[in-house]
XYZ file of C-alpha atoms in Angstrom:
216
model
C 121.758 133.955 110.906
C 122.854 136.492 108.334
C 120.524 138.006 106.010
C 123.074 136.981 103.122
C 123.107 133.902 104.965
C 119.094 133.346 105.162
C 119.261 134.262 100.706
C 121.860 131.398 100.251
C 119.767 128.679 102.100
C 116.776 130.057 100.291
C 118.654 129.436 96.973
C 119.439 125.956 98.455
C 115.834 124.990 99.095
C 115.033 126.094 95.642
C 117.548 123.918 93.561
C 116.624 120.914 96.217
C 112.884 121.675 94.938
C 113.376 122.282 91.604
C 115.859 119.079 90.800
C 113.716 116.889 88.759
C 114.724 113.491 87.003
C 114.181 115.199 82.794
C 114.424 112.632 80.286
C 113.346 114.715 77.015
C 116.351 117.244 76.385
C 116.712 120.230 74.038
C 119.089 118.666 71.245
C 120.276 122.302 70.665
C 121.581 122.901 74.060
C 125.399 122.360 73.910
C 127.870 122.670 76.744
C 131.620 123.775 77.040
C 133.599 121.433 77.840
C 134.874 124.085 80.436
C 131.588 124.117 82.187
C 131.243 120.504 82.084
C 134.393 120.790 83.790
C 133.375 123.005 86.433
C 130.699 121.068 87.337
C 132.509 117.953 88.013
C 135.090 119.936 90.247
C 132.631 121.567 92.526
C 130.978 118.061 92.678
C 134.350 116.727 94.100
C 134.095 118.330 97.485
C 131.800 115.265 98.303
C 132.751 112.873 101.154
C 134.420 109.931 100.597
C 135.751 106.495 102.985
C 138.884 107.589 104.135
C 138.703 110.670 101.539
C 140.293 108.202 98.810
C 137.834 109.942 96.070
C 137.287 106.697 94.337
C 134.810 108.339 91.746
C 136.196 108.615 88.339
C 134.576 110.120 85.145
C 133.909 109.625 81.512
C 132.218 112.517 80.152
C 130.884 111.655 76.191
C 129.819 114.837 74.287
C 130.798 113.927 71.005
C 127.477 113.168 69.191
C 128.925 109.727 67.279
C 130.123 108.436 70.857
C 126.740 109.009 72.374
C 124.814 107.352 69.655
C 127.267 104.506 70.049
C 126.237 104.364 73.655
C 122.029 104.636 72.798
C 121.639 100.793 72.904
C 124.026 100.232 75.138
C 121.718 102.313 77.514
C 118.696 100.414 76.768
C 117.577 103.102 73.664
C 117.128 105.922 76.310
C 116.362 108.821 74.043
C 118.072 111.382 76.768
C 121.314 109.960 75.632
C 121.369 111.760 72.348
C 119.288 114.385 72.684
C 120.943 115.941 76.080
C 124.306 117.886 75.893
C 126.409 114.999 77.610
C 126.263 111.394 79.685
C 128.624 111.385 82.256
C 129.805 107.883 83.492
C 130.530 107.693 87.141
C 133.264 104.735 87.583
C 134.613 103.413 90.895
C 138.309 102.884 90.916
C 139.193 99.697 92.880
C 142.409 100.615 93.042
C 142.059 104.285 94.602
C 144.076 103.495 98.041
C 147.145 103.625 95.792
C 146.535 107.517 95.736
C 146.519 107.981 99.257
C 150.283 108.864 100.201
C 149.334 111.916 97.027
C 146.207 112.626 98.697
C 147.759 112.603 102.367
C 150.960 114.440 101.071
C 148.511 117.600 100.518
C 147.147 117.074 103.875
C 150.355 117.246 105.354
C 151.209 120.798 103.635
C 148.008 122.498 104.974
C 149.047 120.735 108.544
C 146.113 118.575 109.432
C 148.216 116.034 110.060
C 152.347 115.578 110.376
C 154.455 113.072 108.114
C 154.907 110.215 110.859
C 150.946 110.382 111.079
C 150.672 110.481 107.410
C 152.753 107.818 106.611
C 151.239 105.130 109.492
C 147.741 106.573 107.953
C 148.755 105.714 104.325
C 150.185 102.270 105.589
C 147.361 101.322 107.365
C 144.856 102.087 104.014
C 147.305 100.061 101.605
C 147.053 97.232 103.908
C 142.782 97.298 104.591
C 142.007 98.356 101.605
C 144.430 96.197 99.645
C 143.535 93.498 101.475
C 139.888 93.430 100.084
C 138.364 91.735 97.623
C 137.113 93.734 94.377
C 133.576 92.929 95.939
C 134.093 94.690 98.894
C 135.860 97.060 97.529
C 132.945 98.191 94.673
C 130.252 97.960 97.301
C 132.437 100.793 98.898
C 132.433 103.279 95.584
C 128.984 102.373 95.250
C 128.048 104.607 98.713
C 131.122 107.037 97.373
C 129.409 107.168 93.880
C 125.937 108.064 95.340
C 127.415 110.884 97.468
C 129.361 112.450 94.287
C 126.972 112.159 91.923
C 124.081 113.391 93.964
C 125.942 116.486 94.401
C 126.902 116.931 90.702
C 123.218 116.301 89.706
C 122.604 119.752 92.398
C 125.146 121.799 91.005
C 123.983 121.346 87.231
C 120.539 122.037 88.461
C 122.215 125.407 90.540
C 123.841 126.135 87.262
C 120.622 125.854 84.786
C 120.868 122.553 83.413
C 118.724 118.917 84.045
C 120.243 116.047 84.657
C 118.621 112.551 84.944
C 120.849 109.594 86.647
C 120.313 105.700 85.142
C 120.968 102.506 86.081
C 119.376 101.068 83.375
C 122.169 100.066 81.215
C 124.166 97.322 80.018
C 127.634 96.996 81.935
C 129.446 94.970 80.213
C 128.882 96.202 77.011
C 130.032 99.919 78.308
C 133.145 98.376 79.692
C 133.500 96.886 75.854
C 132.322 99.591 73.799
C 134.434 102.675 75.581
C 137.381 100.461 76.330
C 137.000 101.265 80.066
C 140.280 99.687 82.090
C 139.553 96.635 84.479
C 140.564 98.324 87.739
C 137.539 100.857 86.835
C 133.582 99.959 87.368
C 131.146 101.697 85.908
C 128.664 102.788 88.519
C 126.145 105.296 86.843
C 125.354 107.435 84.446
C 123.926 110.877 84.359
C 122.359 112.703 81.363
C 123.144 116.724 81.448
C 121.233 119.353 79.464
C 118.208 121.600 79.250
C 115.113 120.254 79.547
C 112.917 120.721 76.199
C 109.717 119.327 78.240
C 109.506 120.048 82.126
C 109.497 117.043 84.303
C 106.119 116.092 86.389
C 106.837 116.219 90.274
C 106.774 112.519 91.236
C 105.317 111.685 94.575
C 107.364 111.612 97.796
C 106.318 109.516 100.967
C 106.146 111.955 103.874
C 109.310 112.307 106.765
C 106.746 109.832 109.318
C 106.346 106.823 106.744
C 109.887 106.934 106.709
C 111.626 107.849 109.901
C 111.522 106.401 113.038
C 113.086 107.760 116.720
C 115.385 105.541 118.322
C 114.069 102.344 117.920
C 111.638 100.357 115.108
C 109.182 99.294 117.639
C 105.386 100.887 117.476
């Protein structure tokens, strides 16, 4: 390994150690929508079930829009007082961008246009063929893996983030006039922390892991 190479996975380990949940945010810290953008597009490199991408996002900035969403989110004080929320959403309907995604895969040449188009076939008819159960317990996974590498990158960047679950649903899908083929998954406060977070407590790699089978 590289010497450059040995720095960069140094860097790594320190954002993996230094990514804390924060939940009390500067309310001064502001962020470009530019950067906000950047983060999100790095983040999209994430894997995905048959690379259909199904994350999409809702980014709210705008100070009215994220005390509109305060109850919504259970009163979480982060939601106001950090620079942005960003909704993760899973797109049932995200196989219908698979000849566009498959298209580009076809230009770089990982695959030719009679494998493309059986490929694309076969993901309209599984997919479609779901139900919208099935389907969201499939972004769910996709979600994780996309937001967990946004929630790095911010941290690589400077900023906290914090991800919840703890908010109401139906009332987002209500309040932010979200469209029916889109589920909201997540959200994720983004800022600068105004109070550091405490390290919370880990179990170790042998209460968790076991090698090849689960029998002592």
């Amino acid at each position: 390994m590289s010497t450059l190479n040995q720095v960069d996975l140094n860097d790594f380990y320190t954002v993996l150690q230094e990514r804390h949940s924060v939940r009390v945010y500067d309310p001064s810290v502001k962020i470009s929508k530019e950067e906000l953008k950047e983060i999100v597009e790095l983040s999209l490199s994430a894997p995905s079930s048959s690379n259909l991408q199904p994350w999409r996002f809702l980014i709210i900035d705008e100070p009215e829009l994220k005390q509109k969403l305060l109850p919504i989110a259970n009163n979480q004080q982060q939601v106001v007082d950090s620079a942005a929320v960003i909704a993760v959403l899973g797109d049932l309907q995200s196989y219908e961008r698979a000849e566009e995604i498959y298209a580009e895969a076809v230009k770089f040449g990982a695959m030719t246009e009679e494998i493309k188009t059986n490929f694309v076939e076969r993901l309209h008819k599984g997919y479609g063929g779901m139900g919208p159960e099935r389907l969201h317990q499939i972004n769910l996974l996709d979600a994780g893996l996309v937001s967990m590498q946004l929630m790095l990158i911010a941290k690589a960047k400077g900023y906290d983030t914090v991800p919840m679950g703890g908010y109401n649903a139906e009332k987002f899908v209500e309040a932010f006039e979200v469209p029916e083929t889109l589920k909201p998954i997540l959200l994720i406060a983004i800022g600068k922390a105004a109070k550091a977070a405490h390290p919370t407590p880990r179990l170790s790699v042998d209460q968790v892991v076991n090698w090849n089978s689960f029998q002592k």
